[in-house]
Amino acid sequence: MTKDFWQEEIETMPRKQLEQLQVERLKKTVEIAMNSPFYGPMFKERGITPESIKSVEDIRRFPFTTKQDLRDNYPFGLASVPLEKVVRLHSSSGTTGKPTVILHTKKDIEQWADAMARSMYCIGLRSTDVIQNTSGYGMFTGGLGIQYAAERLGALTVPAGAGNSLRHLKFIQDFGTTALHCIPSYATRLATVLNENGVDPRETKIHTLIIGAEPHSEAQRKRIEEIWGAKAYNNFGMSEMCGPGVAIECKEQNGMHIWEDNYIVEIVDPQTLEPVKEGELGELVLTTLNREAMPLFRYRTRDLTRILPGDCPCGRTHKRLARFQGRSDDMMIVKGVNIYPIQIEKVIMEYPELTSDYLITLDTIGDNDEMTLEVELVQLVDDYAYLQNLNKELSRRIKDEILITPRIKFVPKGSIPQSEGKAVRVKDNRQNH
């Protein structure tokens, strides 16, 4: 371990060598997955065997896997090892149907902890840090995923869990927290609670925030950094892959390095499922390379991103993903126009008078789609003319961005309902939705 790398040999591995490692691990993963009731028959039908894998490009012979496949084979239909070798499962809530279940062996848990510890080290966290985790513990992977990694790093961990902002404030002050893991919307909400209780977030010992799980704009990240007086690093994870620790920005903050010793990365057109040219926007598709209990092949993440061309000055050779532009399945089609909430957020973040909390409501009025955008004001303003001008300007800016004019309502700070998990940004009440 050197000053800048957790696992220098792997993190700076020449591309050719890294691809060779991927081929070896793909062969091993295929061998394991042949025992899966789901993949086994599929591989047999397509003539996929470990021996048939010659290069990373062979991944295109594999079928895509979707979230629906996980639901259809609930609970253990994708297991590739006997259940007695499984030490943990994580699951989605399943409130809208069958949940998705992900299984882990002891080795899987260790590999996951190591990948996230590598991510933490990459952004400058060390064993001397005090890392406070605001994610829920339990079925949600953000709790235990961060916990095990911080322990692997040797840091003092504060497993505070979700909610109860006053308790978070107490812990930050009493335990000398230096790093915070939270979703972007909660980073701004918690800073507000600190300010309301006479504590300037910039006066705490926090120097690093790990943010992720919600699409957020660069402007929102900058605002988080400003209000905390700390660096905020974008982190990507999903429970289907393991949880946090799939990809993270390095100190250069110019895209998230995705750990290619653990994943094969593809970017495809969401409609045709054909690969896009390097640098073009498309849907991220991932294949696990270092997992025993439940390997997944060509998993459609629904996240829209692109691979950034060129080398990173940090010296890591693993590909970099651009900031996510939303998801192929949370795209709104309004009056025939494809819109992502993040496009609207980008515009909102240009205005210091507005908080980062907003709600888009879609209704059918007559035969037309109507969009209402509620945005919170940082402070209540009595100046009617000023608010009218702000409304007009914001409306024009959003129309320039999405080609549609929303009806804008300014609301007092704190009036948009907050959820414990990811922020709810869109409410679609349309009749044919």
Short mmCIF file of C-alpha atoms in Angstrom, two decimals:
data_model
loop_
_atom_site.label_atom_id
_atom_site.label_comp_id
_atom_site.label_asym_id
_atom_site.label_seq_id
_atom_site.Cartn_x
_atom_site.Cartn_y
_atom_site.Cartn_z
CA MET A 1 0.00 0.00 0.00
CA THR A 2 1.48 3.36 -1.02
CA LYS A 3 0.54 6.88 -0.06
CA ASP A 4 -2.04 7.31 -2.83
CA PHE A 5 -3.30 3.79 -3.55
CA TRP A 6 -5.02 1.11 -1.51
CA GLN A 7 -4.03 -1.61 -4.03
CA GLU A 8 -1.54 0.06 -6.37
CA GLU A 9 -0.91 -2.96 -8.57
CA ILE A 10 -4.61 -3.35 -9.42
CA GLU A 11 -5.51 0.37 -9.50
CA THR A 12 -2.69 1.28 -11.92
CA MET A 13 -2.63 -1.98 -13.92
CA PRO A 14 -1.89 -1.44 -17.66
CA ARG A 15 -5.08 -1.77 -19.74
CA LYS A 16 -3.95 -4.91 -21.58
CA GLN A 17 -3.16 -6.67 -18.30
CA LEU A 18 -6.45 -5.48 -16.77
CA GLU A 19 -8.40 -6.91 -19.71
CA GLN A 20 -6.53 -10.21 -19.32
CA LEU A 21 -7.53 -10.27 -15.64
CA GLN A 22 -11.14 -9.63 -16.68
CA VAL A 23 -11.05 -12.58 -19.11
CA GLU A 24 -9.67 -14.92 -16.41
CA ARG A 25 -12.29 -13.76 -13.92
CA LEU A 26 -15.10 -13.99 -16.48
CA LYS A 27 -14.17 -17.63 -17.15
CA LYS A 28 -14.24 -18.38 -13.43
CA THR A 29 -17.58 -16.54 -13.04
CA VAL A 30 -19.12 -18.55 -15.90
CA GLU A 31 -17.93 -21.76 -14.22
CA ILE A 32 -19.65 -20.74 -10.96
CA ALA A 33 -22.86 -19.55 -12.71
CA MET A 34 -23.29 -22.85 -14.56
CA ASN A 35 -24.74 -24.09 -11.24
CA SER A 36 -27.43 -21.38 -11.29
CA PRO A 37 -30.99 -22.59 -12.11
CA PHE A 38 -31.37 -19.34 -14.09
CA TYR A 39 -28.08 -19.07 -16.01
CA GLY A 40 -27.15 -22.78 -16.27
CA PRO A 41 -29.74 -23.80 -18.92
CA MET A 42 -29.29 -20.46 -20.73
CA PHE A 43 -25.52 -20.99 -21.06
CA LYS A 44 -26.04 -24.56 -22.29
CA GLU A 45 -28.43 -23.34 -24.97
CA ARG A 46 -25.98 -20.67 -26.17
CA GLY A 47 -22.86 -22.84 -25.94
CA ILE A 48 -21.31 -20.59 -23.29
CA THR A 49 -18.57 -22.39 -21.34
CA PRO A 50 -15.42 -21.12 -19.57
CA GLU A 51 -13.34 -22.49 -22.48
CA SER A 52 -15.39 -20.51 -25.01
CA ILE A 53 -14.33 -17.18 -23.47
CA LYS A 54 -11.36 -15.75 -25.40
CA SER A 55 -11.69 -11.98 -24.90
CA VAL A 56 -13.73 -9.32 -23.08
CA GLU A 57 -15.73 -8.82 -26.32
CA ASP A 58 -17.20 -12.31 -25.82
CA ILE A 59 -19.49 -10.74 -23.21
CA ARG A 60 -21.77 -9.77 -26.13
CA ARG A 61 -22.71 -13.45 -26.56
CA PHE A 62 -24.40 -13.36 -23.15
CA PRO A 63 -28.06 -12.48 -22.61
CA PHE A 64 -28.99 -9.28 -20.76
CA THR A 65 -30.25 -9.62 -17.18
CA THR A 66 -32.93 -7.26 -15.83
CA LYS A 67 -34.47 -6.39 -12.50
CA GLN A 68 -37.57 -8.27 -13.68
CA ASP A 69 -35.48 -11.45 -13.99
CA LEU A 70 -34.55 -11.07 -10.31
CA ARG A 71 -38.21 -10.60 -9.38
CA ASP A 72 -39.36 -13.54 -11.52
CA ASN A 73 -36.82 -15.83 -9.85
CA TYR A 74 -37.48 -14.64 -6.29
CA PRO A 75 -36.09 -15.55 -3.85
CA PHE A 76 -33.13 -17.85 -4.70
CA GLY A 77 -33.46 -18.72 -8.41
CA LEU A 78 -30.24 -16.92 -9.34
CA ALA A 79 -28.12 -18.52 -6.62
CA SER A 80 -24.94 -20.13 -7.99
CA VAL A 81 -23.87 -21.77 -4.72
CA PRO A 82 -25.74 -23.90 -2.16
CA LEU A 83 -27.59 -21.77 0.41
CA GLU A 84 -25.40 -23.12 3.24
CA LYS A 85 -22.52 -21.13 1.70
CA VAL A 86 -24.55 -17.89 1.73
CA VAL A 87 -23.94 -15.71 4.79
CA ARG A 88 -26.12 -12.69 4.02
CA LEU A 89 -28.85 -11.42 1.74
CA HIS A 90 -29.94 -7.90 0.93
CA SER A 91 -33.32 -7.12 -0.53
CA SER A 92 -35.30 -4.24 -1.98
CA SER A 93 -38.42 -3.27 -0.05
CA GLY A 94 -40.72 -4.99 -2.53
CA THR A 95 -43.56 -2.59 -1.66
CA THR A 96 -44.72 -2.51 -5.29
CA GLY A 97 -44.43 -6.23 -5.98
CA LYS A 98 -41.89 -8.98 -5.43
CA PRO A 99 -38.64 -7.66 -3.99
CA THR A 100 -35.25 -8.28 -5.55
CA VAL A 101 -32.87 -10.38 -3.47
CA ILE A 102 -29.05 -10.38 -3.66
CA LEU A 103 -27.03 -13.14 -1.98
CA HIS A 104 -23.47 -12.98 -0.59
CA THR A 105 -20.92 -15.55 0.51
CA LYS A 106 -18.25 -14.70 3.09
CA LYS A 107 -15.81 -14.05 0.22
CA ASP A 108 -18.35 -11.75 -1.49
CA ILE A 109 -18.68 -9.65 1.69
CA GLU A 110 -14.88 -9.40 1.98
CA GLN A 111 -14.49 -8.38 -1.66
CA TRP A 112 -17.26 -5.76 -1.26
CA ALA A 113 -15.64 -4.31 1.89
CA ASP A 114 -12.31 -4.18 0.10
CA ALA A 115 -13.75 -2.40 -2.98
CA MET A 116 -15.39 0.29 -0.83
CA ALA A 117 -12.30 0.63 1.39
CA ARG A 118 -10.31 1.17 -1.83
CA SER A 119 -12.87 3.83 -2.80
CA MET A 120 -12.53 5.58 0.57
CA TYR A 121 -8.74 5.51 0.35
CA CYS A 122 -8.98 6.93 -3.18
CA ILE A 123 -10.64 10.13 -1.85
CA GLY A 124 -8.13 10.56 0.94
CA LEU A 125 -9.80 8.84 3.90
CA ARG A 126 -7.45 7.04 6.28
CA SER A 127 -7.47 5.00 9.50
CA THR A 128 -7.23 8.30 11.43
CA ASP A 129 -10.69 9.42 10.21
CA VAL A 130 -14.03 9.31 12.02
CA ILE A 131 -16.62 8.24 9.44
CA GLN A 132 -20.29 8.89 10.21
CA ASN A 133 -22.82 6.93 8.16
CA THR A 134 -26.32 8.36 7.66
CA SER A 135 -27.60 5.38 5.61
CA GLY A 136 -30.13 2.95 6.98
CA TYR A 137 -28.79 -0.34 8.35
CA GLY A 138 -30.60 -3.52 7.42
CA MET A 139 -31.75 -4.54 3.98
CA PHE A 140 -30.46 -1.30 2.41
CA THR A 141 -26.82 -1.84 1.35
CA GLY A 142 -25.63 1.69 2.16
CA GLY A 143 -25.49 0.92 5.87
CA LEU A 144 -23.46 -2.26 6.20
CA GLY A 145 -21.57 -1.66 2.94
CA ILE A 146 -20.04 1.55 4.29
CA GLN A 147 -19.65 0.07 7.78
CA TYR A 148 -17.58 -2.96 6.73
CA ALA A 149 -15.45 -0.83 4.41
CA ALA A 150 -14.69 1.82 7.04
CA GLU A 151 -13.70 -0.95 9.46
CA ARG A 152 -11.49 -2.51 6.75
CA LEU A 153 -9.88 0.91 6.36
CA GLY A 154 -9.27 0.97 10.11
CA ALA A 155 -11.27 4.17 10.66
CA LEU A 156 -13.45 4.89 13.68
CA THR A 157 -17.01 4.38 12.47
CA VAL A 158 -20.20 6.04 13.70
CA PRO A 159 -23.10 3.82 12.52
CA ALA A 160 -25.68 6.55 13.12
CA GLY A 161 -28.19 5.33 10.52
CA ALA A 162 -30.96 7.23 8.76
CA GLY A 163 -33.03 10.12 10.08
CA ASN A 164 -32.90 11.99 13.40
CA SER A 165 -30.84 14.97 12.29
CA LEU A 166 -30.41 16.31 15.83
CA ARG A 167 -28.72 13.07 16.83
CA HIS A 168 -26.44 13.38 13.80
CA LEU A 169 -25.57 16.90 14.90
CA LYS A 170 -24.73 15.67 18.41
CA PHE A 171 -22.53 12.87 17.06
CA ILE A 172 -20.72 15.23 14.66
CA GLN A 173 -19.86 17.51 17.56
CA ASP A 174 -19.18 14.92 20.28
CA PHE A 175 -17.22 12.38 18.24
CA GLY A 176 -15.29 14.80 16.03
CA THR A 177 -16.67 13.35 12.80
CA THR A 178 -14.34 14.02 9.84
CA ALA A 179 -16.21 12.26 7.01
CA LEU A 180 -19.92 11.90 6.29
CA HIS A 181 -21.67 9.40 4.02
CA CYS A 182 -25.10 10.61 2.86
CA ILE A 183 -27.37 11.14 -0.12
CA PRO A 184 -27.08 14.64 -1.68
CA SER A 185 -30.55 15.85 -0.62
CA TYR A 186 -29.78 14.88 2.98
CA ALA A 187 -26.41 16.66 2.89
CA THR A 188 -28.19 19.97 2.32
CA ARG A 189 -31.00 19.14 4.77
CA LEU A 190 -28.57 18.23 7.56
CA ALA A 191 -26.58 21.42 6.97
CA THR A 192 -29.84 23.37 7.42
CA VAL A 193 -30.48 21.62 10.76
CA LEU A 194 -26.96 22.48 11.93
CA ASN A 195 -27.46 26.15 10.99
CA GLU A 196 -30.87 26.26 12.70
CA ASN A 197 -29.20 25.00 15.87
CA GLY A 198 -26.47 27.62 15.80
CA VAL A 199 -23.76 25.37 14.32
CA ASP A 200 -21.96 26.43 11.14
CA PRO A 201 -21.29 23.19 9.16
CA ARG A 202 -17.99 24.75 7.99
CA GLU A 203 -16.84 24.98 11.61
CA THR A 204 -17.14 21.21 12.20
CA LYS A 205 -14.23 18.80 11.63
CA ILE A 206 -15.89 17.34 8.52
CA HIS A 207 -13.52 17.55 5.55
CA THR A 208 -15.02 14.90 3.23
CA LEU A 209 -18.53 13.87 2.15
CA ILE A 210 -19.28 10.70 0.21
CA ILE A 211 -22.48 11.37 -1.73
CA GLY A 212 -24.48 9.18 -4.12
CA ALA A 213 -27.69 7.13 -4.64
CA GLU A 214 -29.53 10.12 -6.20
CA PRO A 215 -28.79 11.75 -9.55
CA HIS A 216 -27.44 15.21 -8.76
CA SER A 217 -25.97 18.02 -10.77
CA GLU A 218 -22.47 19.46 -10.55
CA ALA A 219 -24.07 22.66 -9.24
CA GLN A 220 -25.66 20.75 -6.35
CA ARG A 221 -22.31 19.15 -5.50
CA LYS A 222 -20.66 22.60 -5.51
CA ARG A 223 -23.36 23.92 -3.19
CA ILE A 224 -22.85 20.98 -0.81
CA GLU A 225 -19.10 21.66 -0.79
CA GLU A 226 -19.73 25.35 -0.13
CA ILE A 227 -22.15 24.88 2.78
CA TRP A 228 -19.97 22.24 4.46
CA GLY A 229 -16.59 23.78 3.60
CA ALA A 230 -15.57 20.23 2.59
CA LYS A 231 -14.97 18.12 -0.51
CA ALA A 232 -17.92 16.04 -1.75
CA TYR A 233 -17.14 12.95 -3.84
CA ASN A 234 -19.67 11.23 -6.04
CA ASN A 235 -19.92 7.50 -5.26
CA PHE A 236 -21.86 4.91 -7.25
CA GLY A 237 -23.22 1.64 -6.00
CA MET A 238 -26.27 -0.54 -6.42
CA SER A 239 -27.42 -3.51 -4.40
CA GLU A 240 -27.50 -5.75 -7.48
CA MET A 241 -23.74 -5.27 -7.90
CA CYS A 242 -23.02 -5.37 -4.12
CA GLY A 243 -23.87 -1.87 -2.89
CA PRO A 244 -21.59 1.15 -2.48
CA GLY A 245 -18.08 0.59 -3.86
CA VAL A 246 -18.77 0.01 -7.56
CA ALA A 247 -17.28 3.34 -8.69
CA ILE A 248 -16.09 6.59 -7.12
CA GLU A 249 -14.43 9.85 -8.07
CA CYS A 250 -10.78 10.29 -7.20
CA LYS A 251 -9.38 13.57 -5.88
CA GLU A 252 -9.35 14.95 -9.44
CA GLN A 253 -13.21 14.88 -9.36
CA ASN A 254 -13.36 14.29 -13.12
CA GLY A 255 -15.52 11.18 -13.38
CA MET A 256 -15.98 8.04 -11.29
CA HIS A 257 -13.40 5.27 -11.64
CA ILE A 258 -15.30 2.01 -11.98
CA TRP A 259 -13.32 -0.91 -10.55
CA GLU A 260 -12.87 -3.05 -13.64
CA ASP A 261 -11.23 -5.91 -11.78
CA ASN A 262 -14.73 -6.48 -10.36
CA TYR A 263 -16.93 -5.50 -13.35
CA ILE A 264 -17.07 -5.53 -17.13
CA VAL A 265 -18.50 -2.18 -18.23
CA GLU A 266 -20.69 -1.65 -21.30
CA ILE A 267 -22.62 1.42 -22.44
CA VAL A 268 -25.53 0.52 -24.75
CA ASP A 269 -28.35 2.31 -26.51
CA PRO A 270 -31.40 1.68 -24.23
CA GLN A 271 -33.64 1.10 -27.27
CA THR A 272 -31.49 -1.03 -29.59
CA LEU A 273 -29.23 -2.50 -26.84
CA GLU A 274 -26.29 -2.09 -29.24
CA PRO A 275 -23.03 -0.59 -27.91
CA VAL A 276 -22.70 3.19 -28.36
CA LYS A 277 -19.44 4.81 -29.50
CA GLU A 278 -16.99 5.59 -26.69
CA GLY A 279 -17.89 8.91 -25.11
CA GLU A 280 -21.58 8.73 -26.14
CA LEU A 281 -24.43 8.70 -23.62
CA GLY A 282 -26.18 5.38 -23.06
CA GLU A 283 -27.34 2.87 -20.46
CA LEU A 284 -24.74 1.37 -18.14
CA VAL A 285 -24.62 -2.45 -18.30
CA LEU A 286 -22.49 -4.36 -15.79
CA THR A 287 -21.20 -7.92 -15.42
CA THR A 288 -19.83 -9.04 -12.03
CA LEU A 289 -16.38 -10.65 -12.13
CA ASN A 290 -15.58 -11.32 -8.50
CA ARG A 291 -18.71 -12.73 -6.96
CA GLU A 292 -19.65 -16.28 -5.91
CA ALA A 293 -23.17 -16.42 -4.50
CA MET A 294 -25.02 -14.60 -7.26
CA PRO A 295 -23.04 -13.45 -10.29
CA LEU A 296 -24.95 -11.27 -12.75
CA PHE A 297 -24.23 -11.04 -16.47
CA ARG A 298 -24.93 -7.92 -18.53
CA TYR A 299 -27.19 -6.43 -15.88
CA ARG A 300 -29.16 -3.46 -17.18
CA THR A 301 -28.72 -0.80 -14.50
CA ARG A 302 -31.06 1.72 -16.24
CA ASP A 303 -28.53 4.44 -15.31
CA LEU A 304 -27.60 6.79 -18.13
CA THR A 305 -23.95 7.78 -18.39
CA ARG A 306 -20.95 7.73 -20.73
CA ILE A 307 -17.32 6.70 -20.51
CA LEU A 308 -14.96 9.64 -20.31
CA PRO A 309 -12.12 9.37 -22.84
CA GLY A 310 -8.45 9.84 -21.96
CA ASP A 311 -6.32 9.08 -18.92
CA CYS A 312 -6.85 10.41 -15.41
CA PRO A 313 -3.98 12.42 -13.89
CA CYS A 314 -4.34 10.38 -10.68
CA GLY A 315 -2.65 7.40 -12.40
CA ARG A 316 -5.57 4.97 -12.07
CA THR A 317 -6.19 3.08 -15.29
CA HIS A 318 -9.79 1.97 -14.60
CA LYS A 319 -12.39 3.61 -16.87
CA ARG A 320 -14.18 6.73 -15.67
CA LEU A 321 -17.95 7.18 -15.82
CA ALA A 322 -19.42 10.65 -16.35
CA ARG A 323 -21.94 12.07 -13.89
CA PHE A 324 -25.21 10.15 -14.33
CA GLN A 325 -27.82 11.95 -16.42
CA GLY A 326 -30.73 10.18 -14.77
CA ARG A 327 -32.22 6.78 -15.56
CA SER A 328 -33.74 5.30 -18.67
CA ASP A 329 -36.77 4.38 -16.55
CA ASP A 330 -37.31 7.68 -14.70
CA MET A 331 -37.43 9.61 -17.93
CA MET A 332 -40.65 11.61 -18.24
CA ILE A 333 -42.30 11.97 -21.62
CA VAL A 334 -44.23 15.24 -21.53
CA LYS A 335 -45.94 16.47 -24.71
CA GLY A 336 -43.70 14.06 -26.64
CA VAL A 337 -40.48 15.43 -25.14
CA ASN A 338 -38.08 13.20 -23.20
CA ILE A 339 -37.18 14.94 -19.92
CA TYR A 340 -35.04 13.95 -16.94
CA PRO A 341 -35.52 15.60 -13.53
CA ILE A 342 -31.80 16.37 -13.38
CA GLN A 343 -32.19 18.77 -16.34
CA ILE A 344 -34.60 20.86 -14.26
CA GLU A 345 -32.43 20.55 -11.15
CA LYS A 346 -29.43 21.97 -13.03
CA VAL A 347 -31.39 25.16 -13.75
CA ILE A 348 -32.76 25.46 -10.19
CA MET A 349 -29.23 25.22 -8.80
CA GLU A 350 -28.22 28.35 -10.74
CA TYR A 351 -30.36 30.43 -8.36
CA PRO A 352 -29.00 31.05 -4.83
CA GLU A 353 -32.51 32.20 -3.80
CA LEU A 354 -33.75 28.59 -4.18
CA THR A 355 -33.00 25.47 -2.14
CA SER A 356 -32.16 22.15 -3.85
CA ASP A 357 -35.56 20.67 -2.89
CA TYR A 358 -38.20 20.62 -5.61
CA LEU A 359 -41.19 18.57 -6.77
CA ILE A 360 -42.41 18.07 -10.34
CA THR A 361 -46.12 17.20 -10.63
CA LEU A 362 -47.55 16.00 -13.94
CA ASP A 363 -51.31 16.21 -14.58
CA THR A 364 -53.69 15.79 -17.51
CA ILE A 365 -55.80 18.91 -17.99
CA GLY A 366 -58.24 18.58 -20.89
CA ASP A 367 -56.20 16.46 -23.29
CA ASN A 368 -52.91 18.12 -22.42
CA ASP A 369 -50.00 17.24 -20.17
CA GLU A 370 -49.33 19.97 -17.63
CA MET A 371 -46.18 20.27 -15.53
CA THR A 372 -46.13 22.09 -12.19
CA LEU A 373 -42.80 22.73 -10.52
CA GLU A 374 -42.76 23.54 -6.81
CA VAL A 375 -39.47 25.03 -5.63
CA GLU A 376 -38.51 26.08 -2.12
CA LEU A 377 -37.33 29.63 -1.44
CA VAL A 378 -34.30 29.95 0.84
CA GLN A 379 -36.05 32.90 2.54
CA LEU A 380 -39.61 34.19 2.38
CA VAL A 381 -39.85 37.31 0.23
CA ASP A 382 -42.67 39.89 0.40
CA ASP A 383 -41.64 41.67 -2.79
CA TYR A 384 -44.31 40.57 -5.30
CA ALA A 385 -42.63 42.17 -8.33
CA TYR A 386 -39.32 40.48 -7.47
CA LEU A 387 -41.01 37.05 -7.21
CA GLN A 388 -42.84 37.62 -10.49
CA ASN A 389 -39.57 38.40 -12.26
CA LEU A 390 -37.86 35.39 -10.68
CA ASN A 391 -40.77 33.17 -11.75
CA LYS A 392 -40.60 34.46 -15.34
CA GLU A 393 -36.84 34.09 -15.56
CA LEU A 394 -36.81 30.58 -14.08
CA SER A 395 -39.67 29.56 -16.36
CA ARG A 396 -37.79 30.84 -19.43
CA ARG A 397 -34.53 29.12 -18.40
CA ILE A 398 -36.31 25.79 -17.86
CA LYS A 399 -38.10 26.10 -21.21
CA ASP A 400 -34.71 26.66 -22.89
CA GLU A 401 -33.49 23.44 -21.24
CA ILE A 402 -36.49 21.10 -21.71
CA LEU A 403 -38.58 22.85 -24.45
CA ILE A 404 -41.64 22.92 -22.18
CA THR A 405 -42.88 25.75 -19.95
CA PRO A 406 -43.78 24.54 -16.46
CA ARG A 407 -46.11 26.31 -14.07
CA ILE A 408 -43.85 27.41 -11.23
CA LYS A 409 -44.93 27.73 -7.60
CA PHE A 410 -42.54 29.10 -4.98
CA VAL A 411 -43.10 27.49 -1.58
CA PRO A 412 -41.54 28.14 1.86
CA LYS A 413 -38.38 26.29 2.80
CA GLY A 414 -39.11 22.87 4.35
CA SER A 415 -42.62 22.56 2.87
CA ILE A 416 -41.81 19.92 0.23
CA PRO A 417 -42.34 16.51 1.91
CA GLN A 418 -39.10 14.72 2.75
CA SER A 419 -38.61 10.97 2.57
CA GLU A 420 -36.18 8.88 4.62
CA GLY A 421 -34.59 7.44 1.48
CA LYS A 422 -33.99 8.93 -1.93
CA ALA A 423 -35.74 12.24 -2.56
CA VAL A 424 -39.01 11.91 -4.51
CA ARG A 425 -38.75 14.40 -7.37
CA VAL A 426 -41.68 13.47 -9.64
CA LYS A 427 -45.38 12.86 -9.00
CA ASP A 428 -47.13 11.65 -12.14
CA ASN A 429 -50.95 11.96 -11.87
CA ARG A 430 -51.67 11.68 -15.59
CA GLN A 431 -54.70 9.59 -16.57
CA ASN A 432 -52.90 7.27 -19.00
CA HIS A 433 -49.70 6.97 -17.00
#
